[in-house]
Coordinates of C-alpha atoms in Angstrom, one line a residue:
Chain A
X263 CA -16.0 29.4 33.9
X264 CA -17.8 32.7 33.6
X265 CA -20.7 31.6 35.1
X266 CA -24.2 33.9 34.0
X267 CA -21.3 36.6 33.1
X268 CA -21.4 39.1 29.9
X269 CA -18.7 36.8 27.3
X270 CA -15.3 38.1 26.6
X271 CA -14.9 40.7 24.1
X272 CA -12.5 39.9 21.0
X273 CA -11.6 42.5 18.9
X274 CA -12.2 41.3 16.0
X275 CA -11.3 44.6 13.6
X276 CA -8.9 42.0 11.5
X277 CA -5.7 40.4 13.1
X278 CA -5.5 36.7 14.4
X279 CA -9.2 36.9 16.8
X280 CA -10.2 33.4 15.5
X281 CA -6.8 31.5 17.3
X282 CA -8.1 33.6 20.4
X283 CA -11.7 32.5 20.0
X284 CA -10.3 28.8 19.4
X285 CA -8.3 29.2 22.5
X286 CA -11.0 30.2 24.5
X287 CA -13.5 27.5 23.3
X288 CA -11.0 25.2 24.6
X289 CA -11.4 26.7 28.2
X290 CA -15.0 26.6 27.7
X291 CA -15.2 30.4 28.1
X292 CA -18.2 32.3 25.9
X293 CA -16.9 34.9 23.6
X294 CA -17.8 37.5 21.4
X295 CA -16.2 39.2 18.7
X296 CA -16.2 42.9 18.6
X297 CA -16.3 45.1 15.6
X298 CA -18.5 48.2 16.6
X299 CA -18.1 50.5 20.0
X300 CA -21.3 50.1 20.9
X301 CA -20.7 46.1 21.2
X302 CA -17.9 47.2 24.3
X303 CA -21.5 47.2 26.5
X304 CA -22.6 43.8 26.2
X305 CA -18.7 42.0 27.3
X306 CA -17.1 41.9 30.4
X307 CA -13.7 42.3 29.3
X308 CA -11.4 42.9 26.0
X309 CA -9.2 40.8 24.1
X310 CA -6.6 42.5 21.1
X311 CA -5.2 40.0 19.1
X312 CA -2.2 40.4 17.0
X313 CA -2.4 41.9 13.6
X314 CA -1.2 45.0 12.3
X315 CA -1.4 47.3 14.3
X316 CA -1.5 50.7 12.0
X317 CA -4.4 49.4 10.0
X318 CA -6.6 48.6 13.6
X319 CA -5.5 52.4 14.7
X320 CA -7.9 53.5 11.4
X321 CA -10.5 52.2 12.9
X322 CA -10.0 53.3 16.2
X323 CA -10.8 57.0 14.8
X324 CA -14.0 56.0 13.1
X325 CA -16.6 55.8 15.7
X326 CA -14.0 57.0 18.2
X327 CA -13.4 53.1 19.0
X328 CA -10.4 53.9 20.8
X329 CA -12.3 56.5 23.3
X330 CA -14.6 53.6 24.0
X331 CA -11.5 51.4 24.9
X332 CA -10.3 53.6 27.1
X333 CA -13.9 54.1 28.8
X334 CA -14.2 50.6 29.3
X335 CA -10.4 49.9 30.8
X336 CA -11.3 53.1 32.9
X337 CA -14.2 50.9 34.3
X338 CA -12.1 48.6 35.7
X339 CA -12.6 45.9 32.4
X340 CA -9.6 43.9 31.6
X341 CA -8.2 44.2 28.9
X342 CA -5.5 41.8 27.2
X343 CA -3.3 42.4 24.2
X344 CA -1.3 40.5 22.6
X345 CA 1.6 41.5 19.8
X346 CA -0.3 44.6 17.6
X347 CA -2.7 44.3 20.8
X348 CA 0.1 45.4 23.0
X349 CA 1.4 48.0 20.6
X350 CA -1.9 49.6 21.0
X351 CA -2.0 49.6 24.7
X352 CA 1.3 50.9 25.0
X353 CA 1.8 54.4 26.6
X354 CA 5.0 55.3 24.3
X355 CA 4.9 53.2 20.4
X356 CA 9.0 53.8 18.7
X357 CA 9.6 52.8 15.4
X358 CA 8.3 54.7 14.4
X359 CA 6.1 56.7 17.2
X360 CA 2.3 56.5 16.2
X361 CA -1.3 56.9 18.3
X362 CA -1.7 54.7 21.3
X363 CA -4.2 53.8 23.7
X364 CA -1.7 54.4 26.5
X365 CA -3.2 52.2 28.8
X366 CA -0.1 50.6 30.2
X367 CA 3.6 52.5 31.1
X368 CA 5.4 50.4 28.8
X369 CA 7.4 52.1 25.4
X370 CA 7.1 49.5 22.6
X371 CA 9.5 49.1 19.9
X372 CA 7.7 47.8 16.7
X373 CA 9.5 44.9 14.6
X374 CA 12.0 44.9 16.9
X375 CA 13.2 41.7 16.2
X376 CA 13.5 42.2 12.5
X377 CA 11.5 40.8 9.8
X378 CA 9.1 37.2 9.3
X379 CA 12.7 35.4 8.9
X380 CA 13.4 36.7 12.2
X381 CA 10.4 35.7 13.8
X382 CA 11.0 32.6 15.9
X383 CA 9.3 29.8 18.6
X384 CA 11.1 30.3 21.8
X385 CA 10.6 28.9 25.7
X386 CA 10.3 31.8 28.4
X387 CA 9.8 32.0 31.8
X388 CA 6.8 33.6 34.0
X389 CA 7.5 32.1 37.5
X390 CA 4.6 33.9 38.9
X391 CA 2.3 31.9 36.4
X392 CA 3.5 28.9 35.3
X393 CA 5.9 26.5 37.4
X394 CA 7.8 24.9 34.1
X395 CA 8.7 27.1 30.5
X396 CA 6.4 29.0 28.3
X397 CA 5.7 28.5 24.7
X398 CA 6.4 31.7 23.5
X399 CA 6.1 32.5 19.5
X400 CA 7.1 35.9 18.6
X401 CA 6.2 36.9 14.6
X402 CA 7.5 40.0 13.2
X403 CA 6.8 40.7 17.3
X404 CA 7.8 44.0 19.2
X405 CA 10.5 44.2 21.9
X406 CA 9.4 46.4 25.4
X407 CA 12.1 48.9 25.7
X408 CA 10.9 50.7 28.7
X409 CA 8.6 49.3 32.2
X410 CA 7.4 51.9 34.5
X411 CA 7.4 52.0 38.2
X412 CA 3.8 50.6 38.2
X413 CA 3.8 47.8 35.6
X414 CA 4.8 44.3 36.5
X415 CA 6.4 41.5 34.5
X416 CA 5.2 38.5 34.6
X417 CA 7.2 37.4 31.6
X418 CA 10.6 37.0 30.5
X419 CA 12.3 35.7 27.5
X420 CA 15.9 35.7 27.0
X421 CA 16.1 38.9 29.4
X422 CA 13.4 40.7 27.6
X423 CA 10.0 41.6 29.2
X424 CA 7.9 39.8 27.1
X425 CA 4.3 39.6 29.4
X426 CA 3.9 42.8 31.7
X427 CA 0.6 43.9 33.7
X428 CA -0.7 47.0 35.2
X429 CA -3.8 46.8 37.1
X430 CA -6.5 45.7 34.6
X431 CA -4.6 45.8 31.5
X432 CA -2.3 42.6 30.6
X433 CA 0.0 42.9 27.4
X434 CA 2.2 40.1 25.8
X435 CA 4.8 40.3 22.5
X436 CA 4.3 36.7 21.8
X437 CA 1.4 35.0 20.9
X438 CA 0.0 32.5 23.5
X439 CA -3.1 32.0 21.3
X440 CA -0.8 30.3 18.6
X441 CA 0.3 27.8 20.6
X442 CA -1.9 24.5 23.2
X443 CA -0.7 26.0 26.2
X444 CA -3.7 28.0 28.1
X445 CA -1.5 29.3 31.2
X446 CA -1.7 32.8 29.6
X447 CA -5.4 32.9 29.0
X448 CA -6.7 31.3 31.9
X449 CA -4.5 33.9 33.8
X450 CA -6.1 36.7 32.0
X451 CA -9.7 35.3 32.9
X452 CA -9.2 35.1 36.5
X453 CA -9.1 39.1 36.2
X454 CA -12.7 39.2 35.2
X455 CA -13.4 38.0 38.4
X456 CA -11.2 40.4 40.7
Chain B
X81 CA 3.8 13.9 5.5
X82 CA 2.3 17.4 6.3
X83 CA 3.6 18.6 9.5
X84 CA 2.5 21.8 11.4
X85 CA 6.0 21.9 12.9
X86 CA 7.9 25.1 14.4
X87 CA 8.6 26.8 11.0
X88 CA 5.2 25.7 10.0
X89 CA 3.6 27.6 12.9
X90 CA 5.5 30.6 12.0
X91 CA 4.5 30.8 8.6
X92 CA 1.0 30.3 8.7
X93 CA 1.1 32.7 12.3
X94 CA 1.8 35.7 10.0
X95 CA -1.1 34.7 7.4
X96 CA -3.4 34.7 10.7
X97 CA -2.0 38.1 11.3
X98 CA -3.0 39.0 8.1
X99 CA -6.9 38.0 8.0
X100 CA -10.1 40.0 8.0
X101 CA -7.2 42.5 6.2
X102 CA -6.5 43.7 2.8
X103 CA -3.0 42.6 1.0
X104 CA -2.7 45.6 -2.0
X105 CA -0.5 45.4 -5.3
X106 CA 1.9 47.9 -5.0
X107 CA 4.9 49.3 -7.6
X108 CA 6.2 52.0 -5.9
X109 CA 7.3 53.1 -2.8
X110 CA 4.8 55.9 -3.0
X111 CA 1.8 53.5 -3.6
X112 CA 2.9 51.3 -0.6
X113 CA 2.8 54.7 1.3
X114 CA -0.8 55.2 0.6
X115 CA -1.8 51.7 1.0
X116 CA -0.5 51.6 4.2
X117 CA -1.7 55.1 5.1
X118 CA -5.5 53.5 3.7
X119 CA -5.4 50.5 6.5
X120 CA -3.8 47.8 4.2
X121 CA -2.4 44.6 6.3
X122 CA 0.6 44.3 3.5
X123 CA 1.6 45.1 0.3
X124 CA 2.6 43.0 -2.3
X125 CA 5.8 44.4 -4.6
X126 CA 5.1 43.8 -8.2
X127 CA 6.7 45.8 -11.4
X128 CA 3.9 46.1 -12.9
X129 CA 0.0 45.4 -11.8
X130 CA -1.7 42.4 -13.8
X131 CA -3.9 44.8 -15.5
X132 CA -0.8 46.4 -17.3
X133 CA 1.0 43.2 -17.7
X134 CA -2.0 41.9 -19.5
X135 CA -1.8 45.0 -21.5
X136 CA 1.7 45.3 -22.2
X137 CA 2.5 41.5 -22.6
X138 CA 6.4 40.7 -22.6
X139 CA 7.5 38.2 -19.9
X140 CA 6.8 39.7 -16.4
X141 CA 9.4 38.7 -13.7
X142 CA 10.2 39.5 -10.2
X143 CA 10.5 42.9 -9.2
X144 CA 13.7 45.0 -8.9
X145 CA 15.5 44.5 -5.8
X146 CA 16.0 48.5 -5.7
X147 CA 12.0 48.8 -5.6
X148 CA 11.5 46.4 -3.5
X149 CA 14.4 47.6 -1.1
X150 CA 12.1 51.3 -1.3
X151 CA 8.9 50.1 -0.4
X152 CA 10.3 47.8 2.6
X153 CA 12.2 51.1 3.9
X154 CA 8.8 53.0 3.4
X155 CA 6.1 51.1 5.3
X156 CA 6.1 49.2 8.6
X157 CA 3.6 46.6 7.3
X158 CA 4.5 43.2 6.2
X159 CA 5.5 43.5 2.3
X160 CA 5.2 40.6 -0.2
X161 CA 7.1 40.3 -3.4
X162 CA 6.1 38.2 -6.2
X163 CA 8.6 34.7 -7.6
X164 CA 7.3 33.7 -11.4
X165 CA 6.1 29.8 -10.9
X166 CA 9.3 27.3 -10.4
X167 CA 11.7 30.0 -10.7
X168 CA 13.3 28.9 -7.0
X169 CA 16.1 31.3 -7.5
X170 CA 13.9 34.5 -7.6
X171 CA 12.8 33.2 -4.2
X172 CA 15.9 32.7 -3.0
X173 CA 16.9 36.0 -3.9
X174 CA 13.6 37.8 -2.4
X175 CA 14.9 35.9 1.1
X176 CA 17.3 37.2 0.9
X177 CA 16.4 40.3 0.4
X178 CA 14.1 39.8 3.3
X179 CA 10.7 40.4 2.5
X180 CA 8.0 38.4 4.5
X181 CA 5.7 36.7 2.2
X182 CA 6.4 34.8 -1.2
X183 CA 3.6 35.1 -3.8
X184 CA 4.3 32.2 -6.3
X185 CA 2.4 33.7 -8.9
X186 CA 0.6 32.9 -12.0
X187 CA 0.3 36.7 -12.4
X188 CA 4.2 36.2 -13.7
X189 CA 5.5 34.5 -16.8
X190 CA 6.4 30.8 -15.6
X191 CA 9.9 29.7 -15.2
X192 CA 8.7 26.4 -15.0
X193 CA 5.9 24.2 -16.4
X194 CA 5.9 21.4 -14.9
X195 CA 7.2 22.0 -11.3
X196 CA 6.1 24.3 -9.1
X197 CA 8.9 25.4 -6.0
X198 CA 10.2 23.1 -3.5
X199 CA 9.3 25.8 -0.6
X200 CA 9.5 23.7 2.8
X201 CA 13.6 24.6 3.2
X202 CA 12.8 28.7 3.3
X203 CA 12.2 30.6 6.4
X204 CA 9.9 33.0 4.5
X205 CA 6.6 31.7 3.8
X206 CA 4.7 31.4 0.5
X207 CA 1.5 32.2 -0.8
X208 CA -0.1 30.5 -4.0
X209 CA -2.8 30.8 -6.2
X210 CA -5.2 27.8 -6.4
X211 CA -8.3 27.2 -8.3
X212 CA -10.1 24.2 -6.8
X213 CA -9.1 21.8 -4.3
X214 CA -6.5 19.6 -5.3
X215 CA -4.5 22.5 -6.7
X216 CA -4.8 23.8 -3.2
X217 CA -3.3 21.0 -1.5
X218 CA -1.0 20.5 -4.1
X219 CA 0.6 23.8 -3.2
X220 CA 0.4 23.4 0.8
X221 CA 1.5 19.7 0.0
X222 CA 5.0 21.5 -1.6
X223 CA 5.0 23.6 2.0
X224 CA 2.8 26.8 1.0
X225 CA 1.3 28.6 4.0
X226 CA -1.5 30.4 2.6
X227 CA -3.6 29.9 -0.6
X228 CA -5.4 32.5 -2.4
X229 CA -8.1 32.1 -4.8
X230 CA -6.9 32.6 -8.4
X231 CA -9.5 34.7 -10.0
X232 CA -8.6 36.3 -13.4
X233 CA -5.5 39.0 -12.2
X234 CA -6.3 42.5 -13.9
X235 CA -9.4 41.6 -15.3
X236 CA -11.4 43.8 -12.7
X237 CA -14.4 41.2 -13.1
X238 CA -14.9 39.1 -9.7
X239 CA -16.5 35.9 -11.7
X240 CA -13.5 34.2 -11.9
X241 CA -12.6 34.6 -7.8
X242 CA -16.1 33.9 -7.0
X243 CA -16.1 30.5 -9.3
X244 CA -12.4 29.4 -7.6
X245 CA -13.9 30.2 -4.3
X246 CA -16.7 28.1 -4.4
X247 CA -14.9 25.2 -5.9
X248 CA -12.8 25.1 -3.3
X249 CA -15.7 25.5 -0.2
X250 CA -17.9 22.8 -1.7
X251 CA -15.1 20.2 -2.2
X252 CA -14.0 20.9 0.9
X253 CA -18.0 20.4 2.2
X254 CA -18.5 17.0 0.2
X255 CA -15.1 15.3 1.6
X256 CA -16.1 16.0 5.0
X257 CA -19.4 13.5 4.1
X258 CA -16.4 10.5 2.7
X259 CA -15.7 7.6 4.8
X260 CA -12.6 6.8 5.3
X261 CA -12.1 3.7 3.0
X262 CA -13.4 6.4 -0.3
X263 CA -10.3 8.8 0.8
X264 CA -7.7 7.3 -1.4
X265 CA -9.8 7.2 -4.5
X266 CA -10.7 10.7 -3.7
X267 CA -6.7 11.4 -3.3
X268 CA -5.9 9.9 -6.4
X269 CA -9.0 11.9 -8.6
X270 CA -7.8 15.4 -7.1
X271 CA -4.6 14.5 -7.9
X272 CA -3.3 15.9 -4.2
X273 CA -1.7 14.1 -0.9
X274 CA -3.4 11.8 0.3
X275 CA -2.3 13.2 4.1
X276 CA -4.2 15.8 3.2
X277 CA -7.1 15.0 1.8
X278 CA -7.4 13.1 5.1
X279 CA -6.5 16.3 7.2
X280 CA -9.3 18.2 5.4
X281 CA -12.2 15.1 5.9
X282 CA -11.4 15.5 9.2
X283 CA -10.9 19.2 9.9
X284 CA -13.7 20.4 7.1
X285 CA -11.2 23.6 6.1
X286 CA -8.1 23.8 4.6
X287 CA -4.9 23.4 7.0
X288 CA -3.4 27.1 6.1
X289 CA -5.8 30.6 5.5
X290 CA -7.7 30.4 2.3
X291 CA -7.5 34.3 1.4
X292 CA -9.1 35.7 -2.3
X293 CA -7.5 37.4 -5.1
X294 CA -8.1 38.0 -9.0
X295 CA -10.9 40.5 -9.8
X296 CA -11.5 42.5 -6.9
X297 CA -12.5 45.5 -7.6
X298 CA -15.0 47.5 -5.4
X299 CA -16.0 47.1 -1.7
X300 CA -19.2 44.6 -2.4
X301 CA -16.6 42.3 -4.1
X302 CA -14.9 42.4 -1.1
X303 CA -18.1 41.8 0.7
X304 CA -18.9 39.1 -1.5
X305 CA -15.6 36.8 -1.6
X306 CA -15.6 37.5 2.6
X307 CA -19.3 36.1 2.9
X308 CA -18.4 32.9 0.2
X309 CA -15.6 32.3 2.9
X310 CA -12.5 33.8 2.1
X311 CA -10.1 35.0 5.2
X312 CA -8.7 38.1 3.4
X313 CA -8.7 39.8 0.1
X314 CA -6.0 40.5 -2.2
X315 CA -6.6 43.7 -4.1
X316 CA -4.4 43.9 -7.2
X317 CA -5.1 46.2 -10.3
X318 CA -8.2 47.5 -8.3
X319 CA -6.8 50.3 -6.4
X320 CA -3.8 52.1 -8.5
X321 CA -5.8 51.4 -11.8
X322 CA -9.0 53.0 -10.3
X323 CA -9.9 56.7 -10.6
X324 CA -9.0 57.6 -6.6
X325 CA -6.7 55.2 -5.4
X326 CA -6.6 56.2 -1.8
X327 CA -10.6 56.7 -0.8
X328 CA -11.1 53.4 -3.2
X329 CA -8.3 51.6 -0.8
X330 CA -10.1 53.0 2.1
X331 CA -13.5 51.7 1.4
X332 CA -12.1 48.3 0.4
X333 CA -10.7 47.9 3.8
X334 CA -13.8 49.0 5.6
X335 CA -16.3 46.8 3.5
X336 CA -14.0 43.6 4.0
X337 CA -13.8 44.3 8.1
X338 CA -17.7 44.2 8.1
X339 CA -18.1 42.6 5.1
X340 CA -21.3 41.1 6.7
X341 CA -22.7 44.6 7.9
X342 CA -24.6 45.9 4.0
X343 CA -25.3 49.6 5.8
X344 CA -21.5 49.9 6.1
X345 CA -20.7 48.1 3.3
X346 CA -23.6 50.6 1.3
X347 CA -21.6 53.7 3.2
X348 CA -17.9 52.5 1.6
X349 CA -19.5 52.0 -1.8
X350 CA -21.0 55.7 -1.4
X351 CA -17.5 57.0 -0.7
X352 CA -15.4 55.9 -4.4
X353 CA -15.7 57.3 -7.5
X354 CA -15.5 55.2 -10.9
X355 CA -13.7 51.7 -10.7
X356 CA -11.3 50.2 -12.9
X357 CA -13.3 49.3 -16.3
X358 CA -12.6 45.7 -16.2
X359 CA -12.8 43.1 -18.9
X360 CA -15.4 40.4 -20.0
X361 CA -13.5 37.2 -18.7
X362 CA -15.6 35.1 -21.2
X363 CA -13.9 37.1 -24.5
X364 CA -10.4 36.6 -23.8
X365 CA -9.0 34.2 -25.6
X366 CA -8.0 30.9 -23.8
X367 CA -4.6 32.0 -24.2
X368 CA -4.9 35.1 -22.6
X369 CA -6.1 33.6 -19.4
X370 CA -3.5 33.9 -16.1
X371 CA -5.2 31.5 -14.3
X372 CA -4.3 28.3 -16.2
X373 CA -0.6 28.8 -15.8
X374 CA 0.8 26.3 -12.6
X375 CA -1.0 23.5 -11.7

C-alpha cells in the first residue's frame, strides 16, 4: 500500500479520527493526523471523520482551514468524508443551512434521522464496491436529500443515498470506520493512485 | 459478560463523535446557544451548575423537562441531561424525552446509595463519573458508555481531575504488566468484573472513552487533563460562572484541540479575562465533597 507516497491526511480537529486511523493501521496504510493548514502539504489525500460538524466549521475560519481544503481538493487530492465529514463537503447543508465546503452537488439534511435513540446498525448495498451487504452504522447521521447530475452513488440503504462520489471527493452518512469491514476505505485509497 | 454488541456500538460511536471536543454545563436555552455558537461538541442540561448547587445546597435533581425541551429545540448539537445516581426513573423519563447522553451524576443528590442504574436496557447511552479503576469498570460493567473523570464539580480547582485521572492511567498501565493467573485477585481487590479487568490487561485502555470533568476551569487545564490522557473535557461551572462566558468557552475549545501545541495554547489563555475563583479542595469538609457520592 502507498508505497514511498506522502501518508493520508486525517483531520483530526476533534470527531471520531482515531477509529479512522485504527482502520487504516489495519490496511497497513501510513497516516497522519491534521490539525493546522499548513500540515495539508505533507499528505496525499484527506480524511473527515465524523464529529460535529458546527464546532469543526470554527476552525475552518481560523487559519482559513477551509480555503486550504478547497486548494487541495482543487489539486486533484481525494478527499473522503464521512457523517459531519460529509456535511462539510456538501454543496447545500438544510437543517438548518450553515457554511459548507461545497465540494460535492449533494444537499445534506443534518439529524435527519432523529436523535442518538434513532441512530441504528443497518446492512446496505454498494454493488459497484462490494459483491455481498454493507455494515452500515448511522449515529445521529444525515440523510442526502438531493444528488446532482455529476455525483454518483455508490451506496444505498433502504432507498437512501448513503455513499455518493464526484470525481475526487467521496462522502458517506454512515460510518465505515466504526465497523471491521475495510471495503469502504480500501475503495477510497485506490483514489490516491488515479 | 461485557459485550460490544449492536446497541453497544452505537453508544460508545457517539462518545467517539464527541472526542478531542468540549461537553459544556448549560441551564438555559440561551447558554446552550452560546456554547454551541463557541465550538462546544454538546451540552449538558443541568438546573443549576455545581458551583451554585454547592452554594445553595438543597437536594439537586434532574432538570425540568420544559428546559430541557428549550435547549434541545435551540442547538443542533448532541445535548445531555443529568439522572441523580440510582434514580432509574429520571432516566427513563430523559429517554423519553429524547436527549442523547445520560450523565449519572454525583453532581446530583443520590436517589440511591447502594445501587447505581441498571443502564444496559436503554437506547440512550450513559456517561458516569469514576474516580480510579474499579469504579470505572464498575460503571461500564452496569453498561455505561463513557466515563469521565470525577474531579471536585464547582470547585474551579483541577487537583481533584488531575488525581482521578492518573489513578485511573497508572492502574490501567500496572495491569497490563499481570499474568493471567494474578487477574482474579486483582478482580476481586478493585472490586470490578472480572471480564473486564481481563479486557483491560489485554487492551491497556479502557473499553469506552475516558473523557475529564470536575475542576476545569481555564484552557491549560484543558491542556493538562488532554496531555494526562483524557479524550475530551467536560467544562461545568467554568464557563457561565467565569467573567466572559463566550471568549472563555472559545479558548477552552481551542486549547483542548491542540492541547499539545503551548504557542496556541499560550494564545487562548491570552484571549479570557478572570476565571471563576475556585475553592481550596483540601478545606472543605469531607462532607461537602461530590465526589464520594456513587461508588
Amino acid at each position: 500500500m502507498n508505497n514511498g507516497r506522502k501518508p493520508v491526511g486525517i483531520l483530526a480537529i476533534q470527531g471520531d479520527f482515531a477509529m479512522h486511523a485504527k482502520m487504516l493501521d489495519h490496511i497497513a496504510t501510513p497516516w497522519k493526523l491534521v490539525k493546522h493548514a499548513a500540515e495539508l502539504e505533507g499528505v496525499s489525500g484527506l480524511i473527515m471523520p465524523g464529529g460535529e460538524s458546527t464546532t469543526m466549521l470554527k476552525f475552518f475560519a481560523n487559519e482559513d482551514m477551509g480555503a486550504a481544503i478547497k486548494d487541495f481538493a482543487a489539486k486533484g487530492k481525494p478527499v473522503f468524508g464521512t457523517c459531519a465529514g460529509a456535511i462539510l463537503l456538501a454543496k447545500e447543508v438544510l437543517n438548518p443551512p450553515q457554511e459548507k465546503l461545497g465540494l460535492i452537488d449533494i444537499a445534506i439534511e443534518r439529524n435527519a434521522y432523529g436523535r442518538q435513540v434513532d441512530s441504528s446498525v443497518r446492512l446496505g448495498e454498494c454493488p459497484e464496491i462490494a459483491d455481498r451487504s454493507v455494515e452500515m452504522v448511522f449515529i445521529r447521521a444525515p440523510i442526502i436529500r438531493r444528488v446532482g447530475e455529476s455525483v454518483r452513488v455508490l451506496g444505498r440503504c433502504e432507498g437512501l443515498p448513503v455513499l455518493v462520489e464526484q470525481g475526487n471527493i467521496l462522502a458517506a452518512t454512515f460510518h465505515p470506520e466504526l465497523t471491521e469491514d475495510e471495503t469502504i476505505h480500501r475503495y477510497f485509497l485506490r483514489k490516491l493512485s488515479d | 459478560m461485557w459485550e460490544y454488541d449492536q446497541q453497544m456500538k452505537l453508544k460508545v460511536g457517539l462518545a467517539e463523535m464527541l472526542k478531542g471536543g468540549v461537553i459544556m454545563d448549560v441551564t438555559t436555552a440561551e447558554q446552550a446557544k452560546i456554547a454551541e455558537d463557541a465550538g462546544a461538541v454538546a451540552v449538558m442540561a443541568l438546573e443549576r451548575v455545581p458551583a451554585d448547587i454547592r452554594k445553595e445546597g438543597g437536594v439537586a435533581r434532574m432538570a425540568s423537562i420544559r428546559i430541557i425541551k428549550e435547549i434541545m429545540d435551540a442547538v443542533t448539537i448532541p445535548v445531555m441531561a443529568k439522572a441523580r445516581i440510582g434514580h432509574f426513573a429520571e432516566a427513563q423519563v430523559l429517554e423519553a424525552v429524547g436527549v442523547d447522553y445520560i450523565d449519572e451524576s454525583e453532581v446530583l443528590t443520590p436517589a440511591d446509595e447502594e445501587h447505581h442504574i441498571h443502564k444496559w436496557p436503554y437506547k440512550v447511552p450513559f456517561v458516569c463519573g469514576a474516580r480510579n479503576l474499579g469504579e470505572a469498570l464498575r460503571r461500564i460493567g452496569e453498561g455505561a458508555a463513557m466515563i469521565r473523570t470525577k474531579g471536585e464539580a464547582g470547585s474551579g480547582n483541577i487537583v481533584e481531575a488531575v488525581r482521578h485521572l492518573r489513578a485511573i492511567t497508572s492502574e490501567i498501565r500496572q495491569l497490563t504488566t499481570l499474568r493471567e493467573e494474578e487477574l482474579m485477585a486483582k478482580s476481586k481487590e478493585l472490586g470490578a468484573p472480572y471480564d473486564l479487568v481481563k479486557w483491560v490487561s489485554q487492551n491497556g485502555k479502557l473499553p469506552v472513552p475516558n473523557f475529564s470533568a470536575g475542576g476545569i476551569a481555564t484552557p491549560a487545564d484543558a491542556s493538562l487533563v488532554m496531555q494526562l490522557g483524557a479524550e475530551a473535557v467536560f467544562v461545568g461551572s467554568g464557563i457561565f460562572k467565569s467573567s466572559d462566558p463566550d471568549n472563555r468557552a472559545k479558548a477552552i475549545v481551542r486549547a483542548t484541540t491542540h492541547f499539545n501545541e503551548p504557542q496556541v495554547v499560550a494564545e487562548c489563555s491570552a484571549e479570557v479575562g478572570e476565571a471563576m475563583r475556585g475553592i481550596d479542595v483540601q478545606k472543605l469538609d469531607p462532607k461537602e465533597l461530590l465526589q464520594t457520592r456513587g461508588w
